PDB file of C-alpha atoms in Angstrom:
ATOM      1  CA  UNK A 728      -7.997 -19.005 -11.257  1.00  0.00           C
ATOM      2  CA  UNK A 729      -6.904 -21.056  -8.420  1.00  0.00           C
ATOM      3  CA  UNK A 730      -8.397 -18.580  -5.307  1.00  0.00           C
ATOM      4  CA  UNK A 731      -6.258 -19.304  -1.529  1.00  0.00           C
ATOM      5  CA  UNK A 732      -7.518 -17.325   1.426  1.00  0.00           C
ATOM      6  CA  UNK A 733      -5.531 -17.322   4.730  1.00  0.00           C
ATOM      7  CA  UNK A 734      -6.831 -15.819   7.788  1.00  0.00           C
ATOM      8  CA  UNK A 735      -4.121 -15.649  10.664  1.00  0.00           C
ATOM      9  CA  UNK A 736      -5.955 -16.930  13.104  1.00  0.00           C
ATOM     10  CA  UNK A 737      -6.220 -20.476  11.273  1.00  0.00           C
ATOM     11  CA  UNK A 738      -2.698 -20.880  12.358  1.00  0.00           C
ATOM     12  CA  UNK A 739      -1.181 -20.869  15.640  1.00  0.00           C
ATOM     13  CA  UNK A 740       2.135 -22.306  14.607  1.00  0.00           C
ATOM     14  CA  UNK A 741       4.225 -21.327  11.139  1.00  0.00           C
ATOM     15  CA  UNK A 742       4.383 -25.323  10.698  1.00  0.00           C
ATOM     16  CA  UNK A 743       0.042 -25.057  10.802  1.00  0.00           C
ATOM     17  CA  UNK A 744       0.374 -22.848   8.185  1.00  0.00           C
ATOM     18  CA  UNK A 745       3.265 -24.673   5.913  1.00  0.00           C
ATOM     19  CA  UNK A 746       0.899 -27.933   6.016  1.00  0.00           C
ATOM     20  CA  UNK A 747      -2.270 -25.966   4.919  1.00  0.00           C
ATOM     21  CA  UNK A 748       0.151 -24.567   2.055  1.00  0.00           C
ATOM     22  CA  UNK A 749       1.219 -27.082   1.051  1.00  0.00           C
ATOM     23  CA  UNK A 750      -2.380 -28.575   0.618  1.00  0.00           C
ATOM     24  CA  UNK A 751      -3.769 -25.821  -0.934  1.00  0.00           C
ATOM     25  CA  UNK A 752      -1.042 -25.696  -3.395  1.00  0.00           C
ATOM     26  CA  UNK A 753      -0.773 -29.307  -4.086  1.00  0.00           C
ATOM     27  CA  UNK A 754       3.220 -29.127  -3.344  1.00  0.00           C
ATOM     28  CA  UNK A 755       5.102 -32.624  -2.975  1.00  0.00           C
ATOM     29  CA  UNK A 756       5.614 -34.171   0.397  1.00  0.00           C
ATOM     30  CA  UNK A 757       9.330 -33.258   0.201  1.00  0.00           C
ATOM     31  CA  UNK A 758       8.584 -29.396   0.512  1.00  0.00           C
ATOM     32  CA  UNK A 759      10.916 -28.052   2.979  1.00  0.00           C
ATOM     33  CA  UNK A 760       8.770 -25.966   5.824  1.00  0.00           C
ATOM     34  CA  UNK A 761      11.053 -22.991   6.415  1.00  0.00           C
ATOM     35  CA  UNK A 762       9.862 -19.704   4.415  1.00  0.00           C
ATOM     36  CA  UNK A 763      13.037 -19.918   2.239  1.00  0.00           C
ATOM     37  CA  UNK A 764      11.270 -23.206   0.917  1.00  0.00           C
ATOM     38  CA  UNK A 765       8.035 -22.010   0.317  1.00  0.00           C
ATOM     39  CA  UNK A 766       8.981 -18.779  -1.692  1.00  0.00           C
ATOM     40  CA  UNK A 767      10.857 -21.139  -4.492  1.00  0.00           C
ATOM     41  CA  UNK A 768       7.976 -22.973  -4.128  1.00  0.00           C
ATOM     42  CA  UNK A 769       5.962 -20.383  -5.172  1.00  0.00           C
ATOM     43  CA  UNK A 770       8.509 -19.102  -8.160  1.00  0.00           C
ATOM     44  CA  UNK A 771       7.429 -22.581 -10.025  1.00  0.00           C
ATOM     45  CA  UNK A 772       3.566 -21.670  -9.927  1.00  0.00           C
ATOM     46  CA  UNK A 773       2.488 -21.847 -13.679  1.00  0.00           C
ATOM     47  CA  UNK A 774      -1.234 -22.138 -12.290  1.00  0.00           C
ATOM     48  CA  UNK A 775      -3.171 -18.465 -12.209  1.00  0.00           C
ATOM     49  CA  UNK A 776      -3.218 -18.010  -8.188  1.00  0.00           C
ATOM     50  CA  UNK A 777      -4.941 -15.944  -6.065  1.00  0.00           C
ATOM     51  CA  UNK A 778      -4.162 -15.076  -2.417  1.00  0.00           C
ATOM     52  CA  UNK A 779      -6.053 -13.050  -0.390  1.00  0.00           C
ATOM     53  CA  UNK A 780      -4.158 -12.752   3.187  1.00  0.00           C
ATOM     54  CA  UNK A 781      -6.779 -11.535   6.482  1.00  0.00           C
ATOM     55  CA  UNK A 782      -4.352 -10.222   8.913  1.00  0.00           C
ATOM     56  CA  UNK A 783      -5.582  -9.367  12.120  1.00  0.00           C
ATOM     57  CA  UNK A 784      -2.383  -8.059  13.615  1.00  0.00           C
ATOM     58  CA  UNK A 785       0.214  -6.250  11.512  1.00  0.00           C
ATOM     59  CA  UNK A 786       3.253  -6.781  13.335  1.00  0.00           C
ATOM     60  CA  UNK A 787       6.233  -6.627  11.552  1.00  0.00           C
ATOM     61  CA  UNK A 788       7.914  -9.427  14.019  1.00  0.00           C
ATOM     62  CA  UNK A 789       5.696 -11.791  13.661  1.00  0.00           C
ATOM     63  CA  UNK A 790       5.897 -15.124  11.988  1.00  0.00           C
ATOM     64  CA  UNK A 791       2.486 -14.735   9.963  1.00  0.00           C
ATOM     65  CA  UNK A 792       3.619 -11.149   8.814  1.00  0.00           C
ATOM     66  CA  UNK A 793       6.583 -12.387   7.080  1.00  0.00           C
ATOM     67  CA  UNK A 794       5.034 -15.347   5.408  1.00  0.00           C
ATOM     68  CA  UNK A 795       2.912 -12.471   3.930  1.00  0.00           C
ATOM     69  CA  UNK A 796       5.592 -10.604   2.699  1.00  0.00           C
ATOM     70  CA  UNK A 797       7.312 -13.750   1.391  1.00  0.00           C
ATOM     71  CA  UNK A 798       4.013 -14.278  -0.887  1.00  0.00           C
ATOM     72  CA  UNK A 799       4.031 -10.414  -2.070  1.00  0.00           C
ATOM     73  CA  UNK A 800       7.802 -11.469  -2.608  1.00  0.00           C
ATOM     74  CA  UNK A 801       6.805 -14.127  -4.609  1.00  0.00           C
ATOM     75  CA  UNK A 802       4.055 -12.169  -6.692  1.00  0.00           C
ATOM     76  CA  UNK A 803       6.782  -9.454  -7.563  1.00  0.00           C
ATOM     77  CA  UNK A 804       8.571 -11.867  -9.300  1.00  0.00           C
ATOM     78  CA  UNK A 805       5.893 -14.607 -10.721  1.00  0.00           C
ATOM     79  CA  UNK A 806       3.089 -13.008 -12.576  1.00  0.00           C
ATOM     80  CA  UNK A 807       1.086 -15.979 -12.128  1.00  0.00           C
ATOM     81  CA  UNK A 808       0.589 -14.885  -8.479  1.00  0.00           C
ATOM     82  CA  UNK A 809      -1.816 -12.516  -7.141  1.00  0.00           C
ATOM     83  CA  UNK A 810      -1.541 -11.580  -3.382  1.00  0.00           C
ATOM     84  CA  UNK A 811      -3.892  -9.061  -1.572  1.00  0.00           C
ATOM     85  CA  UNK A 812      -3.254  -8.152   2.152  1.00  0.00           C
ATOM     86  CA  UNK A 813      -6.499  -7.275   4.347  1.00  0.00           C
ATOM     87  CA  UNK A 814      -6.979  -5.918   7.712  1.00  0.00           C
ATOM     88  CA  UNK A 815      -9.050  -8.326   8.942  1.00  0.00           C
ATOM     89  CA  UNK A 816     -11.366  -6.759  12.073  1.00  0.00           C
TER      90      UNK A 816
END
């Protein structure tokens, strides 16, 4: 099992994190960067995946809390994906 973890404050900019996803992921160049992107991205995972998302603050608004929810999005719908959310301190 492929194992991804993202800590929040890796990233200071949603394109920061697209690029490291992207990486991690192996996705083609061509990946669009918005979060719309990334989710169908995600549907086409046939590789066991494991994401384990620190979150140091949980604000709704933010642009790092709804990437999160776009990958538990993503692991509703592909069983291939495993996402777990932690309070990071």
């Amino acid at each position: 099992m492929r194992e991804i973890t993202i800590d929040e404050h890796d990233f200071n900019r949603p394109s920061e994190f697209m690029a490291q996803m992207k990486k991690a992921l192996s996705l083609p160049e061509w990946t669009g960067s918005s979060l719309a992107a990334f989710r169908d991205c995600l549907g086409d995972i046939s590789e066991p995946t494991q994401f384990t998302v620190l979150q140091h603050n949980v604000v709704p608004e933010t642009w790092f809390s709804k990437a999160a929810i776009t990958l538990m999005r993503a692991a509703m719908e592909n069983e291939s994906l495993k996402v777990f959310i932690r309070r990071a301190r």
